[in-house]
Coordinates of C-alpha atoms in Angstrom, one line a residue:
Chain Q
X1 CA -8.6 -18.7 -72.5
X2 CA -9.0 -15.2 -71.9
X3 CA -10.5 -14.2 -74.8
X4 CA -13.2 -10.7 -73.6
X5 CA -16.3 -10.1 -74.8
X6 CA -17.3 -6.8 -74.3
X7 CA -20.9 -5.2 -75.6
X8 CA -22.3 -2.8 -73.2
X9 CA -22.3 1.0 -72.5
X10 CA -21.1 3.7 -69.7
X11 CA -20.9 7.5 -68.6
X12 CA -18.7 9.1 -66.7
X13 CA -20.2 12.4 -65.6
X14 CA -21.9 13.5 -69.0
X15 CA -19.3 11.7 -71.2
X16 CA -21.2 8.0 -72.6
X17 CA -19.0 5.6 -73.6
X18 CA -20.0 2.9 -76.0
X19 CA -18.3 -0.3 -76.3
X20 CA -18.2 -3.6 -78.1
X21 CA -15.5 -6.0 -79.5
X22 CA -14.3 -9.4 -78.7
X23 CA -10.9 -10.6 -78.5
X24 CA -11.4 -14.4 -79.3
X25 CA -8.0 -16.5 -79.0
X26 CA -6.2 -13.5 -79.7
X27 CA -2.8 -12.8 -76.5
X28 CA -1.6 -9.1 -78.4
X29 CA -4.4 -6.9 -78.6
X30 CA -3.4 -3.1 -79.2
X31 CA -6.0 -0.1 -78.3
X32 CA -5.7 2.7 -79.8
X33 CA -7.5 5.8 -81.1
X34 CA -6.8 9.9 -81.3
X35 CA -6.4 11.6 -77.5
X36 CA -10.0 11.6 -75.8
X37 CA -11.5 9.1 -77.2
X38 CA -11.9 6.2 -74.4
X39 CA -9.0 3.8 -74.2
X40 CA -8.2 4.5 -70.5
X41 CA -11.7 4.6 -69.9
X42 CA -11.7 1.3 -71.8
X43 CA -9.3 -0.6 -69.6
X44 CA -10.3 0.8 -66.5
X45 CA -13.8 -0.3 -67.3
X46 CA -12.1 -4.0 -67.7
X47 CA -10.0 -4.2 -64.7
X48 CA -13.2 -3.0 -62.6
X49 CA -13.0 0.4 -62.2
X50 CA -14.8 1.9 -63.7
X51 CA -18.8 -0.1 -63.9
X52 CA -21.2 -0.4 -66.6
X53 CA -24.7 1.3 -66.9
X54 CA -26.5 -2.0 -69.3
X55 CA -24.4 -5.1 -71.1
X56 CA -21.8 -6.7 -70.2
X57 CA -18.4 -8.0 -69.8
X58 CA -17.2 -11.7 -70.0
X59 CA -13.5 -12.6 -69.8
X60 CA -12.9 -16.6 -70.3
X61 CA -15.8 -17.6 -70.2
X62 CA -16.3 -15.4 -66.7
X63 CA -18.9 -13.0 -66.8
X64 CA -17.1 -10.2 -64.1
X65 CA -20.1 -7.0 -65.0
X66 CA -23.0 -7.7 -66.2
X67 CA -26.1 -4.6 -64.8
X68 CA -28.9 -6.5 -65.7
X69 CA -28.2 -9.4 -63.5
X70 CA -25.8 -7.5 -60.8
X71 CA -22.5 -9.1 -61.2
X72 CA -19.6 -7.1 -60.7
X73 CA -17.0 -8.6 -59.6
X74 CA -14.2 -6.1 -57.6
X75 CA -10.5 -4.9 -58.7
X76 CA -8.9 -7.5 -56.5
X77 CA -10.7 -10.1 -57.4
X78 CA -10.6 -10.3 -61.3
X79 CA -7.3 -11.8 -61.8
X80 CA -5.3 -9.5 -64.0
X81 CA -3.4 -6.1 -63.9
X82 CA -3.5 -3.1 -65.1
X83 CA -1.5 -0.6 -65.1
X84 CA -1.5 2.8 -65.3
X85 CA 0.9 5.6 -67.4
X86 CA 3.6 7.1 -65.7
X87 CA 3.7 2.6 -63.5
X88 CA 1.8 4.4 -59.8
X89 CA 5.5 2.5 -58.4
X90 CA 4.9 3.5 -54.3
X91 CA 7.1 6.1 -53.3
X92 CA 6.5 4.8 -50.2
X93 CA 8.4 1.3 -50.6
X94 CA 10.9 0.7 -52.2
X95 CA 11.8 -1.2 -55.2
X96 CA 11.5 -4.6 -53.5
X97 CA 8.8 -4.3 -51.4
X98 CA 6.7 -2.4 -54.2
X99 CA 7.5 -5.6 -56.2
X100 CA 6.8 -7.6 -52.6
X101 CA 3.1 -6.3 -52.8
X102 CA 1.5 -8.8 -54.6
X103 CA 2.5 -10.9 -52.7
X104 CA 2.4 -9.6 -49.6
X105 CA -1.5 -9.1 -51.1
X106 CA -1.9 -13.1 -51.1
X107 CA -1.3 -13.2 -47.9
X108 CA 2.7 -14.2 -48.5
X109 CA 5.2 -13.6 -44.8
X110 CA 7.2 -10.6 -45.4
X111 CA 10.3 -12.7 -45.6
X112 CA 9.0 -15.0 -48.3
X113 CA 7.5 -12.5 -50.4
X114 CA 11.3 -10.1 -50.1
X115 CA 12.5 -13.2 -50.8
X116 CA 10.2 -14.2 -54.3
X117 CA 10.3 -10.7 -55.3
X118 CA 14.4 -10.6 -54.9
X119 CA 14.5 -13.7 -58.0
X120 CA 11.6 -11.5 -59.9
X121 CA 14.5 -8.4 -59.5
X122 CA 17.4 -10.5 -60.9
X123 CA 14.8 -12.1 -63.6
X124 CA 14.8 -7.9 -64.4
X125 CA 18.3 -7.1 -64.3
X126 CA 17.2 -4.7 -61.2
X127 CA 19.0 -6.1 -58.5
X128 CA 21.2 -2.9 -57.2
X129 CA 17.9 -1.6 -57.4
X130 CA 16.2 -3.3 -54.5
X131 CA 16.9 -1.1 -51.7
X132 CA 16.5 1.9 -53.4
X133 CA 12.7 4.2 -53.2
X134 CA 10.9 5.4 -56.3
X135 CA 12.1 9.0 -56.0
X136 CA 16.0 7.7 -57.0
X137 CA 14.8 6.3 -60.7
X138 CA 15.1 7.0 -64.1
X139 CA 12.3 6.7 -66.4
X140 CA 12.5 4.4 -67.8
X141 CA 14.0 2.0 -63.9
X142 CA 10.3 3.2 -62.7
X143 CA 8.2 1.5 -65.9
X144 CA 10.7 -1.8 -65.7
X145 CA 9.8 -2.5 -61.5
X146 CA 5.9 -1.5 -62.0
X147 CA 5.9 -4.3 -65.2
X148 CA 8.2 -6.4 -62.4
X149 CA 5.6 -5.2 -59.8
X150 CA 3.0 -6.1 -62.5
X151 CA 3.9 -9.5 -63.4
X152 CA 4.9 -10.9 -60.0
X153 CA 0.5 -11.1 -59.4
X154 CA 0.9 -13.8 -62.5
X155 CA -2.8 -12.0 -64.3
X156 CA -3.6 -13.8 -67.0
X157 CA -4.6 -10.4 -68.3
X158 CA -1.8 -7.7 -68.1
X159 CA -3.0 -4.3 -69.3
X160 CA -1.2 -1.4 -69.6
X161 CA -2.0 2.5 -70.3
X162 CA 0.7 3.6 -73.0
X163 CA 4.1 1.8 -71.8
X164 CA 6.7 3.2 -73.3
X165 CA 5.4 6.9 -72.9
X166 CA 7.8 9.7 -72.5
X167 CA 10.8 7.0 -71.9
X168 CA 14.0 7.3 -74.0
X169 CA 14.9 4.6 -76.8
X170 CA 16.7 2.6 -74.9
X171 CA 14.2 2.1 -72.1
X172 CA 11.3 1.9 -74.6
X173 CA 13.8 -1.0 -76.3
X174 CA 14.4 -2.3 -72.7
X175 CA 10.4 -2.9 -72.2
X176 CA 9.6 -4.2 -75.3
X177 CA 12.0 -7.1 -74.8
X178 CA 10.4 -8.1 -72.0
X179 CA 6.7 -7.7 -73.0
X180 CA 8.2 -9.6 -76.7
X181 CA 8.4 -12.9 -74.5
X182 CA 5.4 -12.7 -72.2
X183 CA 2.9 -15.4 -72.2
X184 CA -0.1 -13.7 -70.4
X185 CA -2.5 -11.6 -73.1
X186 CA -1.6 -8.3 -73.8
X187 CA -4.0 -4.8 -73.4
X188 CA -1.7 -2.2 -74.6
X189 CA -2.5 1.5 -75.3
X190 CA -0.7 3.3 -77.1
X191 CA -0.3 6.1 -79.5
X192 CA 3.0 4.9 -81.0
X193 CA 2.5 2.8 -84.7
X194 CA 6.0 1.0 -84.5
X195 CA 5.2 -0.1 -80.5
X196 CA 1.8 -1.8 -81.8
X197 CA 2.8 -3.3 -84.9
X198 CA 5.8 -5.3 -82.3
X199 CA 3.6 -5.9 -80.0
X200 CA 0.0 -7.1 -81.2
X201 CA -1.6 -9.1 -83.8
X202 CA -5.1 -7.3 -82.8
X203 CA -6.6 -4.5 -83.3
X204 CA -9.7 -2.0 -81.1
X205 CA -10.0 1.2 -82.3
X206 CA -11.4 3.6 -80.8
X207 CA -13.0 7.2 -81.5
X208 CA -15.3 9.6 -79.9
X209 CA -15.5 7.4 -77.1
X210 CA -16.8 4.1 -79.6
X211 CA -15.5 0.4 -80.5
X212 CA -15.3 1.7 -84.5
X213 CA -13.1 -0.7 -85.7
X214 CA -11.6 -4.5 -84.0
X215 CA -9.9 -7.3 -85.7
X216 CA -6.7 -8.5 -86.8
X217 CA -3.8 -5.8 -87.1
X218 CA -3.6 -6.6 -91.0
X219 CA -7.2 -6.2 -92.3
X220 CA -7.0 -3.6 -90.0
X221 CA -3.7 -2.4 -91.7
X222 CA -5.3 -2.4 -95.1
X223 CA -8.4 -2.1 -94.5
X224 CA -8.8 1.2 -92.1
X225 CA -12.4 2.1 -92.3
X226 CA -11.7 6.1 -90.6
X227 CA -9.4 9.0 -92.0
X228 CA -7.6 8.8 -88.3
X229 CA -6.8 5.1 -88.5
X230 CA -5.5 5.0 -92.5
X231 CA -3.6 7.7 -91.0
X232 CA -1.5 5.8 -88.2
X233 CA -1.4 3.5 -90.0
X234 CA 0.1 4.8 -93.1
X235 CA 4.0 2.9 -93.0
X236 CA 5.0 0.6 -95.3
X237 CA 6.1 -3.2 -94.3
X238 CA 9.0 -4.2 -96.9
X239 CA 10.4 -8.1 -95.2
X240 CA 14.1 -9.3 -95.9
X241 CA 16.8 -10.2 -94.2
X242 CA 19.6 -7.5 -92.5
X243 CA 23.0 -8.1 -92.6
X244 CA 24.9 -5.5 -89.9
X245 CA 23.9 -2.3 -91.9
X246 CA 22.5 -3.7 -94.5
X247 CA 18.7 -5.3 -95.7
X248 CA 18.8 -7.1 -98.5
X249 CA 14.6 -7.0 -99.2
X250 CA 13.1 -11.1 -100.4
X251 CA 13.0 -9.4 -104.4
X252 CA 16.7 -8.4 -103.8
X253 CA 16.3 -4.6 -103.4
X254 CA 19.6 -3.0 -100.7
X255 CA 18.8 -0.2 -98.1
X256 CA 20.7 1.0 -95.6
X257 CA 19.9 0.2 -92.1
X258 CA 20.2 3.5 -89.0
X259 CA 21.6 0.0 -86.2
X260 CA 23.0 -3.1 -86.4
X261 CA 20.8 -6.1 -87.1
X262 CA 20.9 -9.7 -88.7
X263 CA 18.4 -12.2 -89.9
X264 CA 15.2 -12.1 -91.1
X265 CA 13.1 -8.3 -89.9
X266 CA 10.2 -6.0 -91.5
X267 CA 11.2 -2.6 -92.2
X268 CA 8.3 0.1 -91.7
X269 CA 8.9 4.0 -92.4
X270 CA 5.7 6.1 -93.1
X271 CA 4.6 6.9 -95.8
X272 CA 5.1 10.3 -95.9
X273 CA 8.9 10.2 -95.3
X274 CA 9.4 8.7 -98.9
X275 CA 10.7 10.9 -101.3
X276 CA 10.0 11.1 -105.3
X277 CA 12.6 12.6 -107.9
X278 CA 12.4 11.9 -111.6
X279 CA 16.3 11.5 -112.0
X280 CA 18.7 9.3 -109.5
X281 CA 18.5 11.3 -106.3
X282 CA 22.3 12.6 -105.3
X283 CA 22.1 14.0 -102.0
X284 CA 22.0 12.6 -98.7
X285 CA 18.9 10.2 -98.6
X286 CA 21.0 6.5 -98.6
X287 CA 18.0 4.8 -99.9
X288 CA 17.4 4.9 -103.5
X289 CA 15.2 2.6 -105.5
X290 CA 13.7 2.8 -109.2
X291 CA 9.5 2.3 -109.3
X292 CA 6.3 2.7 -111.4
X293 CA 3.4 5.1 -110.5
X294 CA 0.6 2.7 -110.6
X295 CA -2.4 3.6 -108.1
X296 CA -3.2 7.6 -107.0
X297 CA -5.2 8.3 -104.9
X298 CA -5.8 11.8 -103.8
X299 CA -7.3 13.7 -99.9
X300 CA -7.6 17.1 -99.6
X301 CA -4.3 18.5 -100.2
X302 CA -2.6 15.5 -99.8
X303 CA -1.8 12.2 -103.3
X304 CA -1.0 9.1 -101.8
X305 CA 1.5 7.3 -104.2
X306 CA 0.9 3.9 -104.8
X307 CA 4.2 2.2 -105.7
X308 CA 5.6 -0.6 -107.9
X309 CA 9.1 -2.3 -108.9
X310 CA 11.3 -4.7 -107.2
X311 CA 8.5 -4.1 -103.4
X312 CA 5.3 -1.9 -103.8
X313 CA 4.9 1.1 -101.4
X314 CA 3.3 4.0 -101.1
X315 CA 4.8 8.0 -101.0
X316 CA 2.7 10.4 -99.7
X317 CA 3.2 13.8 -101.3
X318 CA 1.7 17.1 -102.0
X319 CA -0.6 18.6 -104.6
X320 CA 2.0 20.9 -105.5
X321 CA 4.5 18.3 -105.5
X322 CA 2.2 16.7 -107.2
X323 CA 1.9 19.2 -109.8
X324 CA 6.1 20.1 -110.1
X325 CA 6.5 16.6 -110.6
X326 CA 3.9 15.6 -113.7
X327 CA 4.2 12.1 -112.8
X328 CA 1.0 9.9 -114.4
X329 CA -0.3 6.8 -113.5
X330 CA 2.8 4.8 -115.4
X331 CA 4.6 6.6 -114.8
X332 CA 9.4 5.6 -114.0
X333 CA 9.9 7.6 -110.9
X334 CA 13.2 6.6 -108.4
X335 CA 11.6 7.0 -104.8
X336 CA 14.2 7.1 -101.5
X337 CA 13.9 7.8 -97.2
X338 CA 16.7 8.4 -95.4
X339 CA 18.2 5.4 -93.6
X340 CA 16.6 7.4 -89.8
X341 CA 12.8 7.0 -91.0
X342 CA 13.7 3.6 -91.0
X343 CA 12.3 1.0 -88.0
X344 CA 13.6 -2.8 -88.1
X345 CA 10.9 -4.9 -86.7
X346 CA 11.2 -8.4 -86.2
X347 CA 9.4 -10.4 -89.0
X348 CA 6.5 -11.7 -88.0
X349 CA 3.2 -9.9 -89.7
X350 CA 2.5 -10.2 -93.1
X351 CA 3.5 -7.7 -95.1
X352 CA 1.4 -6.5 -97.6
X353 CA 1.3 -8.0 -101.4
Chain F
X1 CA 10.9 25.5 -50.2
X2 CA 12.9 28.3 -48.9
X3 CA 14.5 30.6 -51.5
X4 CA 17.7 32.0 -50.2
X5 CA 19.8 35.5 -52.1
X6 CA 16.2 36.4 -53.6
X7 CA 15.3 40.1 -52.5
X8 CA 12.7 40.1 -50.2
X9 CA 10.6 43.8 -51.1
X10 CA 10.8 45.5 -48.5
X11 CA 6.6 46.5 -47.5
X12 CA 6.2 42.5 -47.6
X13 CA 9.5 42.4 -44.8
X14 CA 8.0 45.4 -43.0
X15 CA 3.7 43.5 -42.9
X16 CA 4.9 40.3 -41.6
X17 CA 7.2 41.9 -38.5
X18 CA 4.1 43.7 -37.7
X19 CA 2.0 40.9 -37.9
X20 CA 4.9 39.0 -35.6
X21 CA 5.3 41.7 -33.4
X22 CA 1.3 40.9 -32.5
X23 CA 1.6 37.4 -31.4
X24 CA 5.3 38.1 -30.0
X25 CA 4.8 40.8 -27.8
X26 CA 2.0 39.8 -25.4
X27 CA 4.3 36.8 -24.3
X28 CA 6.9 39.4 -23.7
X29 CA 4.9 41.2 -21.7
X30 CA 4.3 38.4 -19.5
X31 CA 7.4 37.2 -19.2
X32 CA 8.5 40.4 -17.9
X33 CA 6.1 40.7 -15.0
X34 CA 7.0 37.0 -13.8
X35 CA 7.6 36.8 -11.2
X36 CA 10.8 34.7 -11.6
X37 CA 12.8 34.6 -8.1
X38 CA 9.5 32.5 -7.0
X39 CA 8.6 30.6 -10.3
X40 CA 10.2 27.2 -9.4
X41 CA 8.7 27.0 -6.0
X42 CA 5.1 27.9 -7.3
X43 CA 5.2 25.4 -10.4
X44 CA 6.5 22.8 -8.9
X45 CA 3.7 23.0 -6.0
X46 CA 2.0 20.1 -5.9
X47 CA -1.8 21.0 -6.9
X48 CA 0.1 23.2 -10.3
X49 CA 2.2 19.7 -11.2
X50 CA -1.0 17.8 -10.6
X51 CA -2.6 20.7 -13.1
X52 CA 0.1 20.0 -15.4
X53 CA -0.3 15.7 -15.6
X54 CA -3.4 16.4 -15.9
X55 CA -3.3 18.5 -18.5
X56 CA -0.9 15.7 -20.3
X57 CA -3.1 12.8 -19.6
X58 CA -6.1 14.8 -21.7
X59 CA -4.6 16.1 -24.2
X60 CA -2.5 13.0 -24.8
X61 CA -6.1 11.0 -24.3
X62 CA -7.4 13.4 -26.6
X63 CA -5.3 12.8 -29.5
X64 CA -5.1 9.8 -29.5
X65 CA -9.8 9.5 -30.3
X66 CA -9.3 12.3 -33.2
X67 CA -7.0 9.4 -34.3
X68 CA -9.2 6.6 -33.7
X69 CA -11.6 8.8 -35.4
X70 CA -10.7 11.2 -37.4
X71 CA -8.5 9.3 -40.3
X72 CA -12.1 7.6 -40.8
X73 CA -14.1 10.2 -41.2
X74 CA -11.0 12.3 -42.4
X75 CA -10.9 10.1 -45.6
X76 CA -15.4 9.4 -46.1
X77 CA -15.3 13.1 -45.9
X78 CA -12.5 13.3 -48.9
X79 CA -12.8 10.0 -51.4
X80 CA -16.5 9.0 -50.2
X81 CA -19.9 10.6 -51.8
X82 CA -22.9 10.8 -50.6
X83 CA -26.2 12.4 -50.0
X84 CA -26.2 15.1 -47.5
X85 CA -22.3 14.8 -47.7
X86 CA -22.2 19.0 -47.2
X87 CA -24.7 19.5 -43.8
X88 CA -21.4 16.6 -42.2
X89 CA -19.0 18.4 -43.3
X90 CA -20.4 21.3 -41.9
X91 CA -21.2 19.4 -38.7
X92 CA -17.7 17.9 -37.8
X93 CA -16.1 21.7 -38.1
X94 CA -19.1 23.4 -36.6
X95 CA -17.0 23.1 -33.2
X96 CA -13.8 24.9 -34.8
X97 CA -16.0 28.4 -35.5
X98 CA -18.6 27.8 -32.1
X99 CA -17.6 29.5 -29.3
X100 CA -16.0 26.5 -26.4
X101 CA -18.5 27.4 -23.9
X102 CA -21.5 27.0 -26.3
X103 CA -20.0 23.5 -27.2
X104 CA -19.5 22.7 -23.2
X105 CA -22.8 23.6 -22.3
X106 CA -24.5 21.7 -25.8
X107 CA -22.2 18.9 -23.9
X108 CA -23.8 19.5 -20.6
X109 CA -27.4 18.9 -22.1
X110 CA -26.3 15.9 -24.0
X111 CA -24.1 13.9 -22.0
X112 CA -24.5 15.9 -18.7
X113 CA -26.3 14.3 -15.5
X114 CA -29.8 15.5 -16.8
X115 CA -29.3 15.5 -20.4
X116 CA -30.5 12.4 -23.0
X117 CA -27.6 10.5 -22.8
X118 CA -26.3 11.2 -19.9
X119 CA -30.0 9.9 -17.7
X120 CA -29.3 6.3 -19.5
X121 CA -25.6 6.1 -19.6
X122 CA -26.1 7.2 -15.6
X123 CA -29.4 5.2 -14.6
X124 CA -27.4 1.7 -17.1
X125 CA -24.2 1.9 -16.0
X126 CA -24.0 4.0 -13.2
X127 CA -21.8 6.4 -15.1
X128 CA -21.6 10.5 -15.0
X129 CA -19.3 12.9 -17.0
X130 CA -19.5 16.0 -15.4
X131 CA -17.2 16.5 -13.1
X132 CA -14.4 13.6 -14.2
X133 CA -11.7 13.3 -16.1
X134 CA -13.3 11.6 -18.7
X135 CA -16.0 14.3 -19.1
X136 CA -12.8 16.6 -19.8
X137 CA -11.4 14.2 -22.3
X138 CA -14.8 14.3 -23.9
X139 CA -14.5 18.5 -23.8
X140 CA -11.1 18.3 -25.3
X141 CA -11.8 16.0 -27.8
X142 CA -15.1 17.7 -29.0
X143 CA -13.2 21.1 -30.3
X144 CA -10.0 19.0 -31.0
X145 CA -11.4 16.5 -33.2
X146 CA -12.2 18.9 -36.6
X147 CA -8.6 20.2 -36.5
X148 CA -7.6 17.0 -36.9
X149 CA -10.1 15.6 -39.6
X150 CA -9.5 18.8 -41.5
X151 CA -5.8 17.7 -41.5
X152 CA -6.7 14.7 -43.5
X153 CA -9.2 15.9 -45.6
X154 CA -7.2 17.8 -47.5
X155 CA -4.0 15.8 -47.9
X156 CA -6.5 12.9 -48.3
X157 CA -8.9 14.8 -51.2
X158 CA -5.4 15.5 -53.5
X159 CA -4.3 11.5 -52.6
X160 CA -3.3 9.8 -55.9
X161 CA -6.2 7.3 -56.2
X162 CA -4.2 5.6 -58.9
X163 CA -1.4 4.5 -55.7
X164 CA -4.9 2.8 -54.5
X165 CA -6.4 1.8 -57.6
X166 CA -2.9 0.1 -58.4
X167 CA -3.5 -1.8 -54.9
X168 CA -6.4 -3.3 -55.6
X169 CA -5.0 -4.5 -59.1
X170 CA -1.8 -6.4 -57.4
X171 CA -5.7 -7.9 -55.2
X172 CA -5.2 -6.6 -52.0
X173 CA -8.7 -6.1 -50.5
X174 CA -9.8 -2.6 -50.4
X175 CA -9.2 -2.7 -46.3
X176 CA -5.4 -3.8 -47.1
X177 CA -5.3 -1.3 -50.0
X178 CA -6.2 1.8 -47.0
X179 CA -3.7 -0.1 -44.5
X180 CA -0.4 -0.3 -46.4
X181 CA -1.2 2.3 -49.4
X182 CA -3.9 4.7 -48.1
X183 CA -2.7 4.9 -44.4
X184 CA 1.5 5.5 -45.3
X185 CA 1.2 8.1 -47.9
X186 CA -1.7 10.3 -45.8
X187 CA 1.3 9.9 -43.2
X188 CA 2.8 13.5 -42.2
X189 CA -0.9 15.0 -42.1
X190 CA -1.3 12.7 -39.1
X191 CA 1.7 13.8 -37.8
X192 CA 0.5 17.1 -37.8
X193 CA -3.5 16.4 -37.5
X194 CA -1.9 14.4 -34.0
X195 CA 0.4 17.6 -33.1
X196 CA -3.0 20.0 -34.4
X197 CA -4.8 18.2 -32.2
X198 CA -3.2 17.5 -29.0
X199 CA -2.0 21.4 -28.8
X200 CA -5.7 22.4 -29.0
X201 CA -6.4 20.0 -26.4
X202 CA -3.7 21.5 -23.9
X203 CA -5.5 25.3 -24.5
X204 CA -8.8 23.6 -23.7
X205 CA -10.6 25.5 -21.5
X206 CA -14.4 26.9 -22.1
X207 CA -15.9 23.3 -23.3
X208 CA -14.4 21.8 -20.5
X209 CA -15.3 24.0 -17.4
X210 CA -18.7 24.5 -18.7
X211 CA -19.4 20.6 -19.4
X212 CA -16.7 19.0 -16.9
X213 CA -16.6 21.5 -14.6
X214 CA -14.0 22.2 -12.3
X215 CA -12.9 19.8 -10.4
X216 CA -9.3 20.0 -8.6
X217 CA -8.4 15.6 -8.7
X218 CA -10.0 15.3 -12.0
X219 CA -10.7 17.8 -14.5
X220 CA -8.6 21.4 -13.1
X221 CA -5.8 21.2 -16.4
X222 CA -3.7 23.7 -16.9
X223 CA -5.3 26.1 -18.6
X224 CA -8.7 26.5 -15.3
X225 CA -5.6 26.4 -13.3
X226 CA -4.4 30.0 -14.5
X227 CA -8.3 31.0 -14.3
X228 CA -8.3 30.2 -10.5
X229 CA -5.3 31.3 -9.9
X230 CA -6.0 35.2 -11.9
X231 CA -9.0 35.3 -9.3
X232 CA -7.3 34.5 -5.9
X233 CA -3.5 35.4 -7.4
X234 CA -2.0 36.7 -9.6
X235 CA 1.6 35.8 -9.3
X236 CA 0.8 32.5 -9.6
X237 CA -1.2 32.9 -12.9
X238 CA 1.5 34.3 -14.0
X239 CA 3.7 31.7 -13.6
X240 CA 1.1 29.0 -14.7
X241 CA 0.8 31.6 -17.9
X242 CA 5.0 30.8 -18.5
X243 CA 4.3 27.5 -17.6
X244 CA 1.9 26.7 -20.5
X245 CA 4.2 29.0 -22.8
X246 CA 7.4 27.5 -22.3
X247 CA 5.5 23.8 -22.5
X248 CA 3.8 24.4 -25.5
X249 CA 6.8 26.5 -26.9
X250 CA 9.4 23.7 -26.6
X251 CA 6.2 21.5 -27.7
X252 CA 6.2 23.1 -31.3
X253 CA 10.0 23.8 -31.1
X254 CA 10.8 20.1 -31.2
X255 CA 8.8 20.0 -34.2
X256 CA 9.9 22.8 -35.5
X257 CA 6.8 23.0 -37.4
X258 CA 7.8 20.0 -39.1
X259 CA 4.0 18.7 -39.0
X260 CA 2.3 21.4 -39.0
X261 CA 2.9 23.0 -41.9
X262 CA 3.3 20.2 -45.0
X263 CA 6.0 20.9 -47.4

């Protein structure tokens, strides 16, 4: 059990932070929030690079940081790894020695540490890179080396600060595949809603240096408490079966996929990617379906429209388009979305019904 | 990074040439007056050879002491926040600004035979530093250490502390992190610091003669030998001066300036 229970304050320079949440038995936690909302500070606090000024941090059954009892476990004695954005791979060590580093820290001889490191590199498909130095690696390779190194410590808790930012699609997929297989409790700071859906089942949402909402993924998606969260999770989720480039929703609607997939999957697309038409649309969008308008919600210049039909989804359009279409509750309308806007996820998240 | 194929503005070129001339012309003057015919004979005299080896021993010992004391000092000045940091930094850098003679005088009143520590060293352990090689090493270290510390401090300030944090996260203790991550990251500035402090110690004169005195057997390094010769035998002085130029220049050329200038 590595549930985290944090309730406390900290101060960095002139900035004050107040964090309060618990993760219970959940093992896939995403930390989300706008830029500068305290996500990295929260990770650093858990890792012991910052300390609380009041309150307490509990991981599993042990207290790690509690100013009132003068308890503070230093970072190197915490059974967790914080992986900085960019990976922080040691530039003066080869890939092999980077990955052997945690073994060396544990007191293994150089030879044993290296041979264990080579096994890990083998698992990660990085064997060819073992004698290279970090400056010779691509961004994706660096990310994988960093992850391999973090995992050789066998941490109970892995804290990742934007592990896939600035990576190409192929590398992002490789990193996600590794993370999906992991048994370790995972804290991921992410800016990408699709990544959050893929990797987590529990959310801690921050805004202005405070936790504004935390809980299981579905509850946050369905009842976001702030405009930023609403926008972040403004996604349609549809489950069904993929065969090659074709997706058949549970209700029988056929959609085109951007890549080949097979088996039970979910597809997601932002509501802003849905276009509405009065007559069956022609043109490049391959995916279109007929729906009934069952809900309208106006926010400033945007209208969020609930569409019901063979599956439920949302479309967000501007007020001007809304007025032009002259639509009202109960009207029938055509919706379309480009196949390139679809993201395919493994079928783990209960879709909104 | 050097830029090729880009025209250098003439005004910059001319000013740079002037600066170079200021540095180079004195050596031309020295070389032109040096009695080359008797160069080898004077340079291999026993007293000169002894001065050369004394200079080498003192400069090298001093650089080693700088290495041991200077790395922690520079690192703490760069990374640790404490009250009085500014005063500590000012004191550390003082010998760079102070005339070496003043430094030597201060050393004399602290570690000399009558100095408040020197007196105790003498009565408790029977150690006297003036007129010994150990005293000359202390004088040379006194003026050379700030160069070393400055070199470490400036690059430790720029050091990416995320790497040290990563090391802690991967289970390495703070001291292990210092040796396996911090020191290797500081490698080039450590080498630069060694070269700088060695060079400074080699040329040290004022503090040495004030504190360690002029003892032909123990403290008469090349600069002191040069000073003595200048009053008695100018020809000898020129040869010794030229000898120092040759030694220093060959060291600098060997290092190709690599360690001194970070690129």
